[in-house]
PDB file of C-alpha atoms and ligand atoms in Angstrom:
ATOM      1  CA  UNK A  18       1.223 -29.800 -13.462  1.00  0.00           C
ATOM      2  CA  UNK A  19       3.780 -28.541 -11.017  1.00  0.00           C
ATOM      3  CA  UNK A  20       2.619 -26.305  -8.202  1.00  0.00           C
ATOM      4  CA  UNK A  21       4.867 -23.514  -6.975  1.00  0.00           C
ATOM      5  CA  UNK A  22       4.248 -21.407  -3.907  1.00  0.00           C
ATOM      6  CA  UNK A  23       5.487 -17.903  -3.312  1.00  0.00           C
ATOM      7  CA  UNK A  24       5.547 -16.717   0.260  1.00  0.00           C
ATOM      8  CA  UNK A  25       5.927 -13.212   1.613  1.00  0.00           C
ATOM      9  CA  UNK A  26       7.858 -12.157   4.666  1.00  0.00           C
ATOM     10  CA  UNK A  27       7.314  -8.862   6.437  1.00  0.00           C
ATOM     11  CA  UNK A  28       7.694  -7.437   9.898  1.00  0.00           C
ATOM     12  CA  UNK A  29       4.910  -6.040  12.041  1.00  0.00           C
ATOM     13  CA  UNK A  30       6.275  -3.269  14.212  1.00  0.00           C
ATOM     14  CA  UNK A  31       5.072  -0.766  16.723  1.00  0.00           C
ATOM     15  CA  UNK A  32       6.134   2.738  15.837  1.00  0.00           C
ATOM     16  CA  UNK A  33       8.610   2.779  18.779  1.00  0.00           C
ATOM     17  CA  UNK A  34      10.351  -0.270  17.329  1.00  0.00           C
ATOM     18  CA  UNK A  35      11.331   1.574  14.158  1.00  0.00           C
ATOM     19  CA  UNK A  36      14.727   3.229  13.753  1.00  0.00           C
ATOM     20  CA  UNK A  37      14.726   6.994  14.196  1.00  0.00           C
ATOM     21  CA  UNK A  38      15.133   7.609  10.470  1.00  0.00           C
ATOM     22  CA  UNK A  39      12.253   5.250   9.660  1.00  0.00           C
ATOM     23  CA  UNK A  40      10.078   6.975  12.243  1.00  0.00           C
ATOM     24  CA  UNK A  41      10.899  10.318  10.649  1.00  0.00           C
ATOM     25  CA  UNK A  42       9.957   8.963   7.225  1.00  0.00           C
ATOM     26  CA  UNK A  43       6.653   7.690   8.574  1.00  0.00           C
ATOM     27  CA  UNK A  44       6.011  11.075  10.234  1.00  0.00           C
ATOM     28  CA  UNK A  45       6.633  12.760   6.902  1.00  0.00           C
ATOM     29  CA  UNK A  46       4.157  10.416   5.170  1.00  0.00           C
ATOM     30  CA  UNK A  47       1.596  11.150   7.886  1.00  0.00           C
ATOM     31  CA  UNK A  48       2.057  14.902   7.487  1.00  0.00           C
ATOM     32  CA  UNK A  49       1.593  14.522   3.723  1.00  0.00           C
ATOM     33  CA  UNK A  50      -1.901  13.080   4.329  1.00  0.00           C
ATOM     34  CA  UNK A  51      -2.839  16.515   5.652  1.00  0.00           C
ATOM     35  CA  UNK A  52      -2.039  18.268   2.391  1.00  0.00           C
ATOM     36  CA  UNK A  53      -3.251  15.641  -0.069  1.00  0.00           C
ATOM     37  CA  UNK A  54      -5.723  16.863  -2.681  1.00  0.00           C
ATOM     38  CA  UNK A  55      -8.588  14.374  -2.519  1.00  0.00           C
ATOM     39  CA  UNK A  56     -11.880  16.299  -2.878  1.00  0.00           C
ATOM     40  CA  UNK A  57     -13.583  13.358  -4.635  1.00  0.00           C
ATOM     41  CA  UNK A  58     -12.647  10.270  -2.623  1.00  0.00           C
ATOM     42  CA  UNK A  59     -11.883  12.084   0.659  1.00  0.00           C
ATOM     43  CA  UNK A  60      -9.237   9.392   1.104  1.00  0.00           C
ATOM     44  CA  UNK A  61      -5.975  11.157   1.834  1.00  0.00           C
ATOM     45  CA  UNK A  62      -2.787   9.230   1.170  1.00  0.00           C
ATOM     46  CA  UNK A  63       0.671  10.472   2.089  1.00  0.00           C
ATOM     47  CA  UNK A  64       4.024   9.067   1.052  1.00  0.00           C
ATOM     48  CA  UNK A  65       7.635   9.907   1.736  1.00  0.00           C
ATOM     49  CA  UNK A  66      10.803   8.646   0.101  1.00  0.00           C
ATOM     50  CA  UNK A  67      14.338   8.725   1.437  1.00  0.00           C
ATOM     51  CA  UNK A  68      17.261   9.009  -0.934  1.00  0.00           C
ATOM     52  CA  UNK A  69      20.801   7.771  -0.477  1.00  0.00           C
ATOM     53  CA  UNK A  70      21.980  11.381  -0.021  1.00  0.00           C
ATOM     54  CA  UNK A  71      19.672  11.738   3.003  1.00  0.00           C
ATOM     55  CA  UNK A  72      17.088  13.891   1.233  1.00  0.00           C
ATOM     56  CA  UNK A  73      13.478  13.112   2.153  1.00  0.00           C
ATOM     57  CA  UNK A  74      10.750  14.000  -0.332  1.00  0.00           C
ATOM     58  CA  UNK A  75       7.007  13.883   0.247  1.00  0.00           C
ATOM     59  CA  UNK A  76       4.145  12.966  -2.013  1.00  0.00           C
ATOM     60  CA  UNK A  77       0.371  12.797  -1.688  1.00  0.00           C
ATOM     61  CA  UNK A  78      -2.529  11.856  -3.884  1.00  0.00           C
ATOM     62  CA  UNK A  79      -3.642  14.459  -6.398  1.00  0.00           C
ATOM     63  CA  UNK A  80      -7.164  13.927  -7.665  1.00  0.00           C
ATOM     64  CA  UNK A  81      -8.878  15.380 -10.700  1.00  0.00           C
ATOM     65  CA  UNK A  82     -12.477  15.890 -11.851  1.00  0.00           C
ATOM     66  CA  UNK A  83     -11.466  13.615 -14.729  1.00  0.00           C
ATOM     67  CA  UNK A  84     -10.686  10.683 -12.437  1.00  0.00           C
ATOM     68  CA  UNK A  85      -8.157   8.984 -14.701  1.00  0.00           C
ATOM     69  CA  UNK A  86      -5.865  11.984 -14.417  1.00  0.00           C
ATOM     70  CA  UNK A  87      -5.428  11.470 -10.662  1.00  0.00           C
ATOM     71  CA  UNK A  88      -2.093  10.435  -9.205  1.00  0.00           C
ATOM     72  CA  UNK A  89      -1.349   8.272  -6.177  1.00  0.00           C
ATOM     73  CA  UNK A  90       0.771   9.477  -3.284  1.00  0.00           C
ATOM     74  CA  UNK A  91       3.497   6.873  -3.787  1.00  0.00           C
ATOM     75  CA  UNK A  92       4.114   7.714  -7.412  1.00  0.00           C
ATOM     76  CA  UNK A  93       3.955  11.436  -6.718  1.00  0.00           C
ATOM     77  CA  UNK A  94       6.865  10.951  -4.256  1.00  0.00           C
ATOM     78  CA  UNK A  95       8.821   8.504  -6.431  1.00  0.00           C
ATOM     79  CA  UNK A  96       8.469  10.694  -9.517  1.00  0.00           C
ATOM     80  CA  UNK A  97       9.489  13.805  -7.566  1.00  0.00           C
ATOM     81  CA  UNK A  98      12.663  11.913  -6.630  1.00  0.00           C
ATOM     82  CA  UNK A  99      13.290  10.883 -10.230  1.00  0.00           C
ATOM     83  CA  UNK A 100      12.631  14.393 -11.490  1.00  0.00           C
ATOM     84  CA  UNK A 101      14.832  16.187  -8.969  1.00  0.00           C
ATOM     85  CA  UNK A 102      17.539  13.657  -8.067  1.00  0.00           C
ATOM     86  CA  UNK A 103      17.752  11.320 -11.053  1.00  0.00           C
ATOM     87  CA  UNK A 104      21.201  10.039 -10.114  1.00  0.00           C
ATOM     88  CA  UNK A 105      20.518   9.387  -6.427  1.00  0.00           C
ATOM     89  CA  UNK A 106      19.027   6.053  -5.383  1.00  0.00           C
ATOM     90  CA  UNK A 107      15.745   5.913  -3.494  1.00  0.00           C
ATOM     91  CA  UNK A 108      16.231   3.523  -0.577  1.00  0.00           C
ATOM     92  CA  UNK A 109      12.995   3.739   1.418  1.00  0.00           C
ATOM     93  CA  UNK A 110       9.351   4.635   1.063  1.00  0.00           C
ATOM     94  CA  UNK A 111       6.715   5.199   3.754  1.00  0.00           C
ATOM     95  CA  UNK A 112       2.957   5.343   3.199  1.00  0.00           C
ATOM     96  CA  UNK A 113       0.110   6.513   5.443  1.00  0.00           C
ATOM     97  CA  UNK A 114      -3.553   7.298   4.843  1.00  0.00           C
ATOM     98  CA  UNK A 115      -6.485   8.995   6.539  1.00  0.00           C
ATOM     99  CA  UNK A 116     -10.190   9.025   5.885  1.00  0.00           C
ATOM    100  CA  UNK A 117     -13.003  10.939   7.570  1.00  0.00           C
ATOM    101  CA  UNK A 118     -12.336   9.035  10.836  1.00  0.00           C
ATOM    102  CA  UNK A 119      -8.653   9.894  10.917  1.00  0.00           C
ATOM    103  CA  UNK A 120      -5.480   7.932  10.262  1.00  0.00           C
ATOM    104  CA  UNK A 121      -6.154   4.333   9.288  1.00  0.00           C
ATOM    105  CA  UNK A 122      -5.596   1.774  12.036  1.00  0.00           C
ATOM    106  CA  UNK A 123      -4.419  -0.937   9.656  1.00  0.00           C
ATOM    107  CA  UNK A 124      -1.450  -0.313   7.369  1.00  0.00           C
ATOM    108  CA  UNK A 125      -2.307   1.113   3.980  1.00  0.00           C
ATOM    109  CA  UNK A 126      -1.031  -0.962   1.113  1.00  0.00           C
ATOM    110  CA  UNK A 127       0.035   0.457  -2.263  1.00  0.00           C
ATOM    111  CA  UNK A 128      -2.024  -0.159  -5.386  1.00  0.00           C
ATOM    112  CA  UNK A 129      -0.704  -2.399  -8.138  1.00  0.00           C
ATOM    113  CA  UNK A 130       0.351   0.485 -10.356  1.00  0.00           C
ATOM    114  CA  UNK A 131       2.454   1.995  -7.554  1.00  0.00           C
ATOM    115  CA  UNK A 132       3.962  -1.437  -6.858  1.00  0.00           C
ATOM    116  CA  UNK A 133       5.013  -1.605 -10.486  1.00  0.00           C
ATOM    117  CA  UNK A 134       6.593   1.866 -10.137  1.00  0.00           C
ATOM    118  CA  UNK A 135       8.494   0.567  -7.087  1.00  0.00           C
ATOM    119  CA  UNK A 136       9.710  -2.412  -9.127  1.00  0.00           C
ATOM    120  CA  UNK A 137      11.129   0.059 -11.624  1.00  0.00           C
ATOM    121  CA  UNK A 138      12.776   2.103  -8.849  1.00  0.00           C
ATOM    122  CA  UNK A 139      14.531  -1.010  -7.578  1.00  0.00           C
ATOM    123  CA  UNK A 140      15.786  -2.021 -10.995  1.00  0.00           C
ATOM    124  CA  UNK A 141      16.793   1.561 -11.825  1.00  0.00           C
ATOM    125  CA  UNK A 142      19.017   1.891  -8.753  1.00  0.00           C
ATOM    126  CA  UNK A 143      19.875  -1.759  -8.294  1.00  0.00           C
ATOM    127  CA  UNK A 144      18.819  -2.055  -4.658  1.00  0.00           C
ATOM    128  CA  UNK A 145      15.800  -3.235  -2.716  1.00  0.00           C
ATOM    129  CA  UNK A 146      13.350  -0.709  -1.335  1.00  0.00           C
ATOM    130  CA  UNK A 147      12.708  -0.561   2.386  1.00  0.00           C
ATOM    131  CA  UNK A 148       8.926  -0.149   2.534  1.00  0.00           C
ATOM    132  CA  UNK A 149       7.009   1.117   5.572  1.00  0.00           C
ATOM    133  CA  UNK A 150       3.228   0.762   5.540  1.00  0.00           C
ATOM    134  CA  UNK A 151       1.854   2.752   8.441  1.00  0.00           C
ATOM    135  CA  UNK A 152      -1.265   2.126  10.483  1.00  0.00           C
ATOM    136  CA  UNK A 153      -1.956   3.533  13.934  1.00  0.00           C
ATOM    137  CA  UNK A 154      -2.209  -0.033  15.292  1.00  0.00           C
ATOM    138  CA  UNK A 155       1.046  -1.237  13.735  1.00  0.00           C
ATOM    139  CA  UNK A 156       3.385  -0.696  10.816  1.00  0.00           C
ATOM    140  CA  UNK A 157       4.361  -3.297   8.242  1.00  0.00           C
ATOM    141  CA  UNK A 158       8.037  -3.241   7.326  1.00  0.00           C
ATOM    142  CA  UNK A 159       8.842  -4.906   4.019  1.00  0.00           C
ATOM    143  CA  UNK A 160      12.280  -5.292   2.539  1.00  0.00           C
ATOM    144  CA  UNK A 161      12.053  -5.454  -1.224  1.00  0.00           C
ATOM    145  CA  UNK A 162       9.083  -4.927  -3.502  1.00  0.00           C
ATOM    146  CA  UNK A 163       9.150  -8.589  -4.591  1.00  0.00           C
ATOM    147  CA  UNK A 164       7.420  -9.391  -1.288  1.00  0.00           C
ATOM    148  CA  UNK A 165       4.511  -7.191  -2.369  1.00  0.00           C
ATOM    149  CA  UNK A 166       4.724  -7.830  -6.089  1.00  0.00           C
ATOM    150  CA  UNK A 167       6.013 -11.291  -6.943  1.00  0.00           C
ATOM    151  CA  UNK A 168       6.329 -12.228 -10.624  1.00  0.00           C
ATOM    152  CA  UNK A 169       6.444  -8.559 -11.599  1.00  0.00           C
ATOM    153  CA  UNK A 170       6.653  -7.499 -15.220  1.00  0.00           C
ATOM    154  CA  UNK A 171      10.151  -6.716 -16.371  1.00  0.00           C
ATOM    155  CA  UNK A 172      11.862  -6.539 -19.762  1.00  0.00           C
ATOM    156  CA  UNK A 173      15.227  -7.482 -18.361  1.00  0.00           C
TER     157      UNK A 173
HETATM  158  N1  THU B 448      -4.409   6.131  -3.679  1.00  0.00           N
HETATM  159  C1  THU B 448      -3.097   6.406  -3.447  1.00  0.00           C
HETATM  160  O1  THU B 448      -2.699   7.569  -3.337  1.00  0.00           O
HETATM  161  N2  THU B 448      -2.239   5.368  -3.338  1.00  0.00           N
HETATM  162  C2  THU B 448      -2.583   4.060  -3.477  1.00  0.00           C
HETATM  163  O2  THU B 448      -1.710   3.186  -3.431  1.00  0.00           O
HETATM  164  C3  THU B 448      -3.977   3.681  -3.651  1.00  0.00           C
HETATM  165  C4  THU B 448      -4.933   4.792  -3.819  1.00  0.00           C
HETATM  166  C5  THU B 448      -5.344   7.243  -3.813  1.00  0.00           C
HETATM  167  C6  THU B 448      -5.947   7.389  -5.181  1.00  0.00           C
HETATM  168  C7  THU B 448      -7.204   8.150  -4.875  1.00  0.00           C
HETATM  169  O3  THU B 448      -6.902   9.537  -4.856  1.00  0.00           O
HETATM  170  C8  THU B 448      -7.565   7.718  -3.474  1.00  0.00           C
HETATM  171  O4  THU B 448      -6.428   7.068  -2.942  1.00  0.00           O
HETATM  172  C9  THU B 448      -8.748   6.782  -3.390  1.00  0.00           C
HETATM  173  O5  THU B 448      -8.579   5.695  -4.225  1.00  0.00           O
END
């Protein structure tokens, strides 16, 4: 049997090393953690997406007493973009999270379902997503969802 290896490349940056527009996107994701609705998990996730027209939209997790109804921060931001600017490409997404001790020190990483939604965003607009995973200690910068989600499901 043949063995194949898939490797992932990403950058580890201090917040000062980010471009001004990336820093602003991260700040927006951080501010979204403050308004997330997470009365069950108390884990507050914020996301922000930047569109090609310069618009920045926020998202945050929305929980529900019926847990399966809940929505992650990333998809809340991506779907807001799709619902309000269907013809404008999403080029970047930033994610941050806080728990009872404050903002997480290590970068927060999106769940598999949100990764699949990012795969769809890339194929919809035909360009890779610039992904910023924030932690107070450092931020991971990832260019293209395939680094986070290799061998993703796709019908085309
Ligand atoms: N959550 C997100 O918002 N994004 C993710 O990528 C993973 C998890 C939310 C869902 C739930 O409200 C809380 O974090 C705890 O799982």
